[in-house]
Coordinates of C-alpha atoms and ligand atoms in Angstrom, one line a residue:
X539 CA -22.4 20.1 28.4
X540 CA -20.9 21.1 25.5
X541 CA -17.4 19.9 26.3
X542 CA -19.2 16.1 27.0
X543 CA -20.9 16.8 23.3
X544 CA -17.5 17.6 22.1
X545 CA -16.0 14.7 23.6
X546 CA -18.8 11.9 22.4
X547 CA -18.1 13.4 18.9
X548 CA -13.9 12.9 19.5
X549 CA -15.1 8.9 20.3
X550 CA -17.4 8.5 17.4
X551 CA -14.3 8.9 15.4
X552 CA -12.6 5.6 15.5
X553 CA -8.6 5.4 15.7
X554 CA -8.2 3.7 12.6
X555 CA -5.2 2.6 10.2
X556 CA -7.0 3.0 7.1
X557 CA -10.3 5.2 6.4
X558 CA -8.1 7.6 4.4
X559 CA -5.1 7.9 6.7
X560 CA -3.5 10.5 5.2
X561 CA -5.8 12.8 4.6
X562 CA -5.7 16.4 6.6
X563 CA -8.1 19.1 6.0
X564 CA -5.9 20.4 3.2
X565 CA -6.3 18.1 1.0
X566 CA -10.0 17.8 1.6
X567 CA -10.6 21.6 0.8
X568 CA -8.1 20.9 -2.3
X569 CA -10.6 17.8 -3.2
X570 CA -13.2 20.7 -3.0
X571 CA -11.7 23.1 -4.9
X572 CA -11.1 20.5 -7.2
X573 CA -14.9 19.2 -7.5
X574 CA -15.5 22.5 -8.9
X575 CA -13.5 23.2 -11.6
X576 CA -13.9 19.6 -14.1
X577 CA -11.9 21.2 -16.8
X578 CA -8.9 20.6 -14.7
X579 CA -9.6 16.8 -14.3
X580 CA -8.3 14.8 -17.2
X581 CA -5.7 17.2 -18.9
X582 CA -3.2 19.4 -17.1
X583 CA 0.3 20.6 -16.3
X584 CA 0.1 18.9 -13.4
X585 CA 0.7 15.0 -14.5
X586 CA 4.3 16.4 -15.5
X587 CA 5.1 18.5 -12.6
X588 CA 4.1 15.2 -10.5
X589 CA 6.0 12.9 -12.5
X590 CA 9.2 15.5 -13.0
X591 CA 9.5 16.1 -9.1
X592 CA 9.2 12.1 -8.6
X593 CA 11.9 11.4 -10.9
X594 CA 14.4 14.7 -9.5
X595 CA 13.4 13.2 -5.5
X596 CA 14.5 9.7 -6.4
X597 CA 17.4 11.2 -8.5
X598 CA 16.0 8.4 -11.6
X599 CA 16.0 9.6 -15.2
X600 CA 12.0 9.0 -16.2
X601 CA 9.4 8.4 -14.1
X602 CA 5.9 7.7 -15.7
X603 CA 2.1 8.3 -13.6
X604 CA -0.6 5.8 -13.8
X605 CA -4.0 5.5 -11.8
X606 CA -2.6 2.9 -9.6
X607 CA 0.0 0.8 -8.8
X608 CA -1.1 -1.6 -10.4
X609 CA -1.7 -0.4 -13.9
X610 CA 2.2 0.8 -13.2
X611 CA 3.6 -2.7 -12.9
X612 CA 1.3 -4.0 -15.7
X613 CA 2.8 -1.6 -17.9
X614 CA 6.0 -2.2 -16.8
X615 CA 5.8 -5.9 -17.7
X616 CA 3.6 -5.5 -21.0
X617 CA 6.5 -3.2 -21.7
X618 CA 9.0 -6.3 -21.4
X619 CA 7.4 -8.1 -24.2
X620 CA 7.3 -11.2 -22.0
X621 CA 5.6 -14.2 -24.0
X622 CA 2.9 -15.5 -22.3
X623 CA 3.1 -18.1 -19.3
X624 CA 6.2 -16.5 -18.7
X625 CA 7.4 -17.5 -14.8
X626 CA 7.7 -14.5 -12.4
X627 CA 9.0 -14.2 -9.2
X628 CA 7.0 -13.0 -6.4
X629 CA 7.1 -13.2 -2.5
X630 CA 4.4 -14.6 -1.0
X631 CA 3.0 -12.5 2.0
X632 CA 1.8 -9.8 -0.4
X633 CA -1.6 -8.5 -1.7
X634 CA -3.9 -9.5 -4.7
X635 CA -2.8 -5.7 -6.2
X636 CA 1.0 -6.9 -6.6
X637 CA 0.2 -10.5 -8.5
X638 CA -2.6 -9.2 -10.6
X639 CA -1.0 -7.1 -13.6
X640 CA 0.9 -10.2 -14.1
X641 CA -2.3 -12.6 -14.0
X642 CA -4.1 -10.1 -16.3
X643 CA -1.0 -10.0 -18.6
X644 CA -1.4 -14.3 -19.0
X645 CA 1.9 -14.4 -16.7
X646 CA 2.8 -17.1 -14.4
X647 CA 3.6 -15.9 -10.7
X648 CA 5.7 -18.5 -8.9
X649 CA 5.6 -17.8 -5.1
X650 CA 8.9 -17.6 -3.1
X651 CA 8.6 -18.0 0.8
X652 CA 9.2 -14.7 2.6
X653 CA 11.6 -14.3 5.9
X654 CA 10.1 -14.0 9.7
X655 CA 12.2 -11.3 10.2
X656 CA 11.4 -8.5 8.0
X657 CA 8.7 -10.2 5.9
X658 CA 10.5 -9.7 3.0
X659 CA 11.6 -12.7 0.4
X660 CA 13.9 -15.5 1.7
X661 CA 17.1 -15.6 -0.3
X662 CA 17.5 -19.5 0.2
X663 CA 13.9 -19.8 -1.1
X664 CA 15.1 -18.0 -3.8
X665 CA 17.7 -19.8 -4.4
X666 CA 15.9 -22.9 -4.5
X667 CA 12.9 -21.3 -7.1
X668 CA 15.1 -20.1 -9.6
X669 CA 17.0 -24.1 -9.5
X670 CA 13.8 -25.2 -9.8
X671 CA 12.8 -22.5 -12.7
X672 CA 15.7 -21.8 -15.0
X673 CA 13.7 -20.7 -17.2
X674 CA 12.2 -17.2 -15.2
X675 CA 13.2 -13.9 -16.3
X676 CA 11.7 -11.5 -13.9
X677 CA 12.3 -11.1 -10.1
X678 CA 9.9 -8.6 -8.2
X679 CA 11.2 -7.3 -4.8
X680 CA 8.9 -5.9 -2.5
X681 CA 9.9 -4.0 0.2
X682 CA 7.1 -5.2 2.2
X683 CA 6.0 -2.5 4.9
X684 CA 8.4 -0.3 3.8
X685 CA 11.1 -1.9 5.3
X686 CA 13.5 -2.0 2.6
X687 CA 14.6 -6.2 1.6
X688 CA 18.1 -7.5 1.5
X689 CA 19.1 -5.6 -1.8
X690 CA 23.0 -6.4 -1.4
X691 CA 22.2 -10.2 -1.7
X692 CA 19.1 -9.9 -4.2
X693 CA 21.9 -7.7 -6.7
X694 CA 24.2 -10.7 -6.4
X695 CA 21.7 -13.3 -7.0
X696 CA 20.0 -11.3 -9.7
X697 CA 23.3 -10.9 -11.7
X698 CA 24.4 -14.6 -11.5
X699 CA 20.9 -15.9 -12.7
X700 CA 20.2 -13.0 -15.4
X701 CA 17.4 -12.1 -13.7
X702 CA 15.5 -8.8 -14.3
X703 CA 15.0 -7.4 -11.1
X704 CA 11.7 -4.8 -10.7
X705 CA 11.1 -3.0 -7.0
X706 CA 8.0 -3.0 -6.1
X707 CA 7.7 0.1 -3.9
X708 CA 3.7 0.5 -2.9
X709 CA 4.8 0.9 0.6
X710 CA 8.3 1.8 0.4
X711 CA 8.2 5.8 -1.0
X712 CA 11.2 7.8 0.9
X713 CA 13.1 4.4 1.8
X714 CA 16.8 3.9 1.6
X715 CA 19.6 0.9 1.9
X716 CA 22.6 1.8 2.5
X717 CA 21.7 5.5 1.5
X718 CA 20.4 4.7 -2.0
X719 CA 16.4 5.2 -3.0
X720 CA 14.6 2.0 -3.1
X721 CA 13.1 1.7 -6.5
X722 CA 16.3 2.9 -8.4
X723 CA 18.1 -0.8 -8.0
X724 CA 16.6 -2.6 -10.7
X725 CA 15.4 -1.9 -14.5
X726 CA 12.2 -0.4 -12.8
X727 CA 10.3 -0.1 -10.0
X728 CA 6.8 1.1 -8.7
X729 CA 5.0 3.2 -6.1
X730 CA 2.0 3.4 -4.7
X731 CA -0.2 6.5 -4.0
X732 CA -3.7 4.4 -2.9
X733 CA -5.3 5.3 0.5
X734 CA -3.1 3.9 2.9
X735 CA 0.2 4.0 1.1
X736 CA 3.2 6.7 2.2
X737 CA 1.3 9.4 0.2
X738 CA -2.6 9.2 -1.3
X739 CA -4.5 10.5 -3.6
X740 CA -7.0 7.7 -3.4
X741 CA -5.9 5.9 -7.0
X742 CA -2.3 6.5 -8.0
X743 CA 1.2 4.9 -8.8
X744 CA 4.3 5.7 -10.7
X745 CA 7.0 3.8 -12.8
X746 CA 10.0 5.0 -12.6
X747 CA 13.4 3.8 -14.9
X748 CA 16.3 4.9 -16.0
X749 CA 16.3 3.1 -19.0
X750 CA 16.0 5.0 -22.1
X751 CA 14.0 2.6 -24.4
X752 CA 11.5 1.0 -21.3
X753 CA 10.9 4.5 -20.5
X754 CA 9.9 5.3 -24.0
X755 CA 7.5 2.2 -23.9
X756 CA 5.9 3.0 -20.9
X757 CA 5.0 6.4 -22.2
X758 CA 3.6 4.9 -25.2
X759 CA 1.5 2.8 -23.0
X760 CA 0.3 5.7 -20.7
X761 CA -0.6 7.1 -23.7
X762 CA -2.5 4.0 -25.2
X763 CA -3.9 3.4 -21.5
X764 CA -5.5 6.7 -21.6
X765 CA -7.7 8.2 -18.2
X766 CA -10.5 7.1 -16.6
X767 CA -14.0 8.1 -17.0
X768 CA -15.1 11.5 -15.6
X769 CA -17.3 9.0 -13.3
X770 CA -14.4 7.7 -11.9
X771 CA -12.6 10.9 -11.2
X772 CA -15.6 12.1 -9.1
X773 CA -15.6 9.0 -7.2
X774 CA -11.8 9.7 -5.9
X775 CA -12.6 13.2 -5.6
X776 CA -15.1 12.5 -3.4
X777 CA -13.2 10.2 -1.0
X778 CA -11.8 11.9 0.9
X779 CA -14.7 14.8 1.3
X780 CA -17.3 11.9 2.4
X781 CA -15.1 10.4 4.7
X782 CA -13.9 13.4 6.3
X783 CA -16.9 15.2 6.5
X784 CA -19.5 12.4 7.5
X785 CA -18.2 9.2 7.3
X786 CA -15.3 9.1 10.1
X787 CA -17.0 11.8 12.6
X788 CA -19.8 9.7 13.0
X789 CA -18.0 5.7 12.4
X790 CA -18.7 4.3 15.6
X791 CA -22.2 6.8 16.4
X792 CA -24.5 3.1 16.1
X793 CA -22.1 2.5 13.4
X794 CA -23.7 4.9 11.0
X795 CA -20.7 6.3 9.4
X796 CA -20.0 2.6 8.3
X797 CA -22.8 1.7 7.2
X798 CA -22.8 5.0 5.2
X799 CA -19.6 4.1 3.6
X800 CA -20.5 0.7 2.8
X801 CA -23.9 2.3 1.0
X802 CA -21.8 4.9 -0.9
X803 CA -19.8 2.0 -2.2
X804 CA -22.6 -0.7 -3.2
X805 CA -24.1 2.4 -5.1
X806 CA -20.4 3.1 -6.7
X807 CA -20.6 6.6 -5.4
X808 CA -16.9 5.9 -3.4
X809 CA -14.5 3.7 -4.7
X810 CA -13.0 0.3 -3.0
X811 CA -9.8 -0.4 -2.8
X812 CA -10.1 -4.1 -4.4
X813 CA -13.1 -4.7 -6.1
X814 CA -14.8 -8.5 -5.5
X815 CA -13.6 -9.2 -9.6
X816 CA -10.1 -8.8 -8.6
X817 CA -10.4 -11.0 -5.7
X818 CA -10.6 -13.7 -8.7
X819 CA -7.7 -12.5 -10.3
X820 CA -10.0 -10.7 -13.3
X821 CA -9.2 -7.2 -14.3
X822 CA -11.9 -4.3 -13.7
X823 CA -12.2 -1.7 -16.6
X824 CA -10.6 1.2 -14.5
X825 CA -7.0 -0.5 -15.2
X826 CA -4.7 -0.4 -16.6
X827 CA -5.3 3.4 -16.5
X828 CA -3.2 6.6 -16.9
X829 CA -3.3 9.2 -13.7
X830 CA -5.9 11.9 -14.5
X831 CA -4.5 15.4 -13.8
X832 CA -6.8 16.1 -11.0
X833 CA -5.1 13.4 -8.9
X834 CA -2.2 14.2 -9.7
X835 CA -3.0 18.0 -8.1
X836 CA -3.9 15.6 -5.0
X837 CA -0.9 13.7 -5.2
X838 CA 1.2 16.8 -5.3
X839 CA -0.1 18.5 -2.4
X840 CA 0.6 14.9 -0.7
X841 CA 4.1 14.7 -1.7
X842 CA 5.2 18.5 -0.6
X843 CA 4.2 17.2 3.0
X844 CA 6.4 13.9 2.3
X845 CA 9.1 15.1 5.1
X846 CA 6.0 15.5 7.4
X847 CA 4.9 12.5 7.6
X848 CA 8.1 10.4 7.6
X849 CA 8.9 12.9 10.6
X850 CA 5.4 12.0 12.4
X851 CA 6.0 8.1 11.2
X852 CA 9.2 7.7 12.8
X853 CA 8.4 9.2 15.9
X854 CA 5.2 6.7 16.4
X855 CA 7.3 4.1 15.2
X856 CA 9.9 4.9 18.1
X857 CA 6.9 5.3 20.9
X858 CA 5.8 2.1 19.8
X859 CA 9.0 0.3 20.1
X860 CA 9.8 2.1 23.3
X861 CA 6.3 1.7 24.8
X862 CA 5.9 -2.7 23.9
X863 CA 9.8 -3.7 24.5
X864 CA 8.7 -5.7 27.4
X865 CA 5.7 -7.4 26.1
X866 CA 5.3 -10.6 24.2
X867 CA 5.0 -9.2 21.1
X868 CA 7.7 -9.6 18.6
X869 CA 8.6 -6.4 17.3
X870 CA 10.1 -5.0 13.9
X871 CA 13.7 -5.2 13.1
X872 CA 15.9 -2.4 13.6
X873 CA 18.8 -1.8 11.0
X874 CA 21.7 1.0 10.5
X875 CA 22.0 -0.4 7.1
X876 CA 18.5 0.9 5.9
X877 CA 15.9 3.6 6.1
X878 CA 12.5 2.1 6.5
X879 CA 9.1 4.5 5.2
X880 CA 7.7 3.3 8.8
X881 CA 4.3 2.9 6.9
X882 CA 3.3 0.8 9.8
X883 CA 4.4 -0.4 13.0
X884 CA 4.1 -4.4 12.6
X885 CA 4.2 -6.6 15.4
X886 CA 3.5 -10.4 15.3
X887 CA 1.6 -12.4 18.5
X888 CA 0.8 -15.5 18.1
X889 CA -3.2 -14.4 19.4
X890 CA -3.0 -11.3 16.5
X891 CA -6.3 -12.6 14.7
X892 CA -8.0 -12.4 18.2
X893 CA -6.1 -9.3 19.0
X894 CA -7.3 -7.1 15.7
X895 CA -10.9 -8.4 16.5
X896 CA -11.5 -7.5 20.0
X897 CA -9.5 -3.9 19.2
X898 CA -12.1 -3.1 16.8
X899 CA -15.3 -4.6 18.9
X900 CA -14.1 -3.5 22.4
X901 CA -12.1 -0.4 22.1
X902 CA -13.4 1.5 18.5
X903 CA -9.6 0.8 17.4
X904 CA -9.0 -0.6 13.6
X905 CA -5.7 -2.3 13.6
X906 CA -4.0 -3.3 10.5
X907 CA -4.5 -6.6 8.8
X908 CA -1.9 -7.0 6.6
X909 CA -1.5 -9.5 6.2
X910 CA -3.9 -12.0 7.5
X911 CA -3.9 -14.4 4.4
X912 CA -0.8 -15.1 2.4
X913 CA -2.7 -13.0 -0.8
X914 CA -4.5 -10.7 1.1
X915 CA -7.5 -9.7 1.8
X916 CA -8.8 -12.6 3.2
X917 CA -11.3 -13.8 0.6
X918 CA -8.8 -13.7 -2.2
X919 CA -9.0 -16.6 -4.1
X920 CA -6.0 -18.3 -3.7
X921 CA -6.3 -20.9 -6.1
X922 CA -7.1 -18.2 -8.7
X923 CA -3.6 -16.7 -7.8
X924 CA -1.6 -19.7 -8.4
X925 CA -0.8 -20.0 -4.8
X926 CA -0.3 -23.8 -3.8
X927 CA -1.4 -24.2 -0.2
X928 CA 1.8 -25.1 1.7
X929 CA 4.3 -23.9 -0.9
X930 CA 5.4 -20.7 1.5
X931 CA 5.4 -22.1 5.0
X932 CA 6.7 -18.9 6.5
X933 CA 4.2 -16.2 4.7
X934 CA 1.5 -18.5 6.2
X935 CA 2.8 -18.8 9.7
X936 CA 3.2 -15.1 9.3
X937 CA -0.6 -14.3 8.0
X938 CA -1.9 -16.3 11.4
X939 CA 0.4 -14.1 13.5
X940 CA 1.0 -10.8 12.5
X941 CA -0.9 -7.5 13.0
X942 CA 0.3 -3.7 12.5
X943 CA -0.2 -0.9 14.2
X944 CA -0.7 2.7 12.7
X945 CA 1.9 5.7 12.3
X946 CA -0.2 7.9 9.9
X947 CA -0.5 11.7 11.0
X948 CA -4.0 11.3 11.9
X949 CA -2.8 9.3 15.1
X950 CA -2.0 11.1 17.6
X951 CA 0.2 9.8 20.7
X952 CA -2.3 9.6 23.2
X953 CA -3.9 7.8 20.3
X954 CA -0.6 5.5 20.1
X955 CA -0.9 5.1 23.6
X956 CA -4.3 4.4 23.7
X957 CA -3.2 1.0 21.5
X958 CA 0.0 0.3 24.0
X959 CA -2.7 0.0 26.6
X960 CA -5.0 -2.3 25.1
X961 CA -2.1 -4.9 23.7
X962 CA -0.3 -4.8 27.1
X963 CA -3.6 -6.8 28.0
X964 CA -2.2 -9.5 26.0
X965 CA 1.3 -9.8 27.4
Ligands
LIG30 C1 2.7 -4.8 -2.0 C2 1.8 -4.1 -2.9 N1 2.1 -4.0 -4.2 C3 1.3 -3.4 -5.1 C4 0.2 -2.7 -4.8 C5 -0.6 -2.1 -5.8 O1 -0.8 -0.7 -5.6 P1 -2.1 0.1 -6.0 O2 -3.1 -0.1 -4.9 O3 -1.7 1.5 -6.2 O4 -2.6 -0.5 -7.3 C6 -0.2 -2.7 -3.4 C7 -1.4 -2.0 -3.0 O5 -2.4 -2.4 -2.8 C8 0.6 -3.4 -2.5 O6 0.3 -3.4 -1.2

């Protein structure tokens, strides 16, 4: 009897790919601790620690905390002193979170087609964008998935064109080409720390440089940014307690744990990942946003267990790859010459839309959609991002057909393998 009850409460948890992936009962007793102690929420020695240990792990010479991601590449760009309407590279393929700073900032984004292969930005399209745009200054390169993009060829191309060349890292933390940390190739790069990035702390991101003067700008503009409300800060603190406490145990139970979640966040007592504003390319008033010292204790914890779950990634990543080699799905590319983060294991089928749906209606499993719209999420509005319909013919071929598949340390192999069985169905 109780071993039943014990097992009905293991299937109300769903296997999910986001819900706070990385979260393990560490860091919820350290969001705990933290609830109780407000004085250490805005100002602390913490910020530095956080951003001195970045900078000595990716051997760069400043890097510089912000709530988010985002607020990190807007500051990286306001620091740039671009004039206004100034044309930016991007890859299409991507999420509202990377095009935003430079909508919010009165850039122009100009979408470059990504490759099928590693979903990262086509050279030749390149190539044919900057002919067409002589005028652009700034390249971004993500590495999307963590798999790290063609860097030897971007360098070249970068150099020949004078363009400035900024990494955008969000799911790339820990990667290498050729043995070198993405995010130190450029003038700058940025990293993620939101919930389903390498490392979480709900709401986080870094800059990172090692240019002298840019790095003196961006800690003016942290400065000038200054935190978030103490509102704000409990909402983040109390992500990861909700979810781990109530919201995942009982998920599926007659969907409660859902519905509680989607509750906490219409009454703004959690926090959403992108809020409907951004979605139409406006800025909330929680960016641009320096990190406040209580998720920077968060993000520390999370980064001292970095090896961990690169270890627990890879070895998902390698099950996966083992476990689907003679299916029909087309699996992720395999290089010496890099060192992915293995945030996720994505696989594209030319079914994947129908695929993620029946996973989460007829077997509790949340697969990944990223990405299932060339901006993602879905409603994005595309026009609003100054994406032309037709413009990156692979990144929409690739949002009808691709899916991903989780490696966090909350899966567990007969979690993994749990997955293999269901898409083997679709062979
Ligand atoms: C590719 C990419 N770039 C940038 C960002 C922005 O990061 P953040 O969520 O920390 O603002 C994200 C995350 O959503 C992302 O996926």
């Amino acid at each position: 009897m109780k071993n039943k009850f014990k097992l009905a409460l293991q299937r109300s948890r769903p296997i999910s790919i986001s819900l706070s992936p990385n979260v393990e009962k560490d860091d919820v007793l350290l969001a705990l601790n933290l609830l109780i102690r407000p004085w250490k929420w805005k100002k602390g020695k913490e910020i530095k620690i956080l951003e001195n240990e970045f900078a000595n792990y990716l051997g760069v010479k400043y890097a510089v905390s912000f709530n988010s991601g985002r607020s990190a590449l807007f500051a990286i760009l306001k620091a740039l002193e671009l004039p206004e309407k100034s044309n930016i590279f991007f890859q299409a393929f991507t999420c509202n979170a990377s095009i935003n700073p430079a909508l919010w900032l009165k850039l122009n984004p100009i979408y470059v087609d990504c490759n099928q292969e590693n979903f990262n930005i086509d050279i030749d399209d390149l190539k044919k964008n900057i002919q067409n745009n002589p005028e652009a200054k700034i390249l971004i390169i993500q590495h999307t998935f963590g798999t790290p993009a063609n860097m030897k060829e971007i360098l070249k191309v970068a150099e020949e064109n004078n363009l400035i060349l900024i990494e955008d890292c969000a799911h790339a933390l820990g990667a290498q080409y050729y043995g070198k940390m993405l995010g130190t190739f450029g003038k700058a790069g940025f990293f993620s720390f939101s919930r389903d990035k390498v490392i979480s702390c709900v709401y986080g991101g870094m800059a990172v440089t090692n240019d002298p003067s840019l790095a003196k700008k961006l800690l003016q503009l942290q400065g000038k940014f200054r935190q978030p409300g103490t509102f704000w800060i409990l909402q983040q603190l109390l992500h990861p307690i909700l979810l781990y406490f109530i919201i995942l145990p009982i998920y599926i139970f007659f969907n409660l744990g859902k519905l509680f979640l989607i509750f906490t966040q219409i009454l703004h007592i959690l926090s959403k990942a992108v809020s409907y504003e951004e979605k139409q390319g406006k800025m909330p008033n929680y960016f641009p946003k320096a990190l406040p010292n209580a998720l920077a204790i968060s993000a520390l914890n999370q980064f001292s267990k970095l090896d961990k779950f690169y270890i627990h990634r890879k070895k998902l990543f390698d099950y996966y790859l083992e476990n689907l080699k003679n299916t029909d799905f087309v699996l992720p590319e395999v290089s010496r010459e890099y060192k992915p983060s293995y945030l996720r294991f994505t696989i594209r089928h030319p079914d994947a839309h129908k695929i993620i749906y029946n996973a989460w209606h007829g077997e509790n499993i949340l697969l990944g959609d990223w990405y299932t719209t060339v901006i993602a999420p879905f409603d994005t509005n595309l026009d609003k991002m100054h994406y032309k319909e037709g413009s990156c013919l692979n990144a929409e071929i690739l949002a009808e057909t691709t899916l991903n598949l989780p490696t966090h340390i909350n899966i567990k192999i007969e979690d993994a393998e749990r997955i293999v069985n269901f898409l083997k169905q679709w062979k």
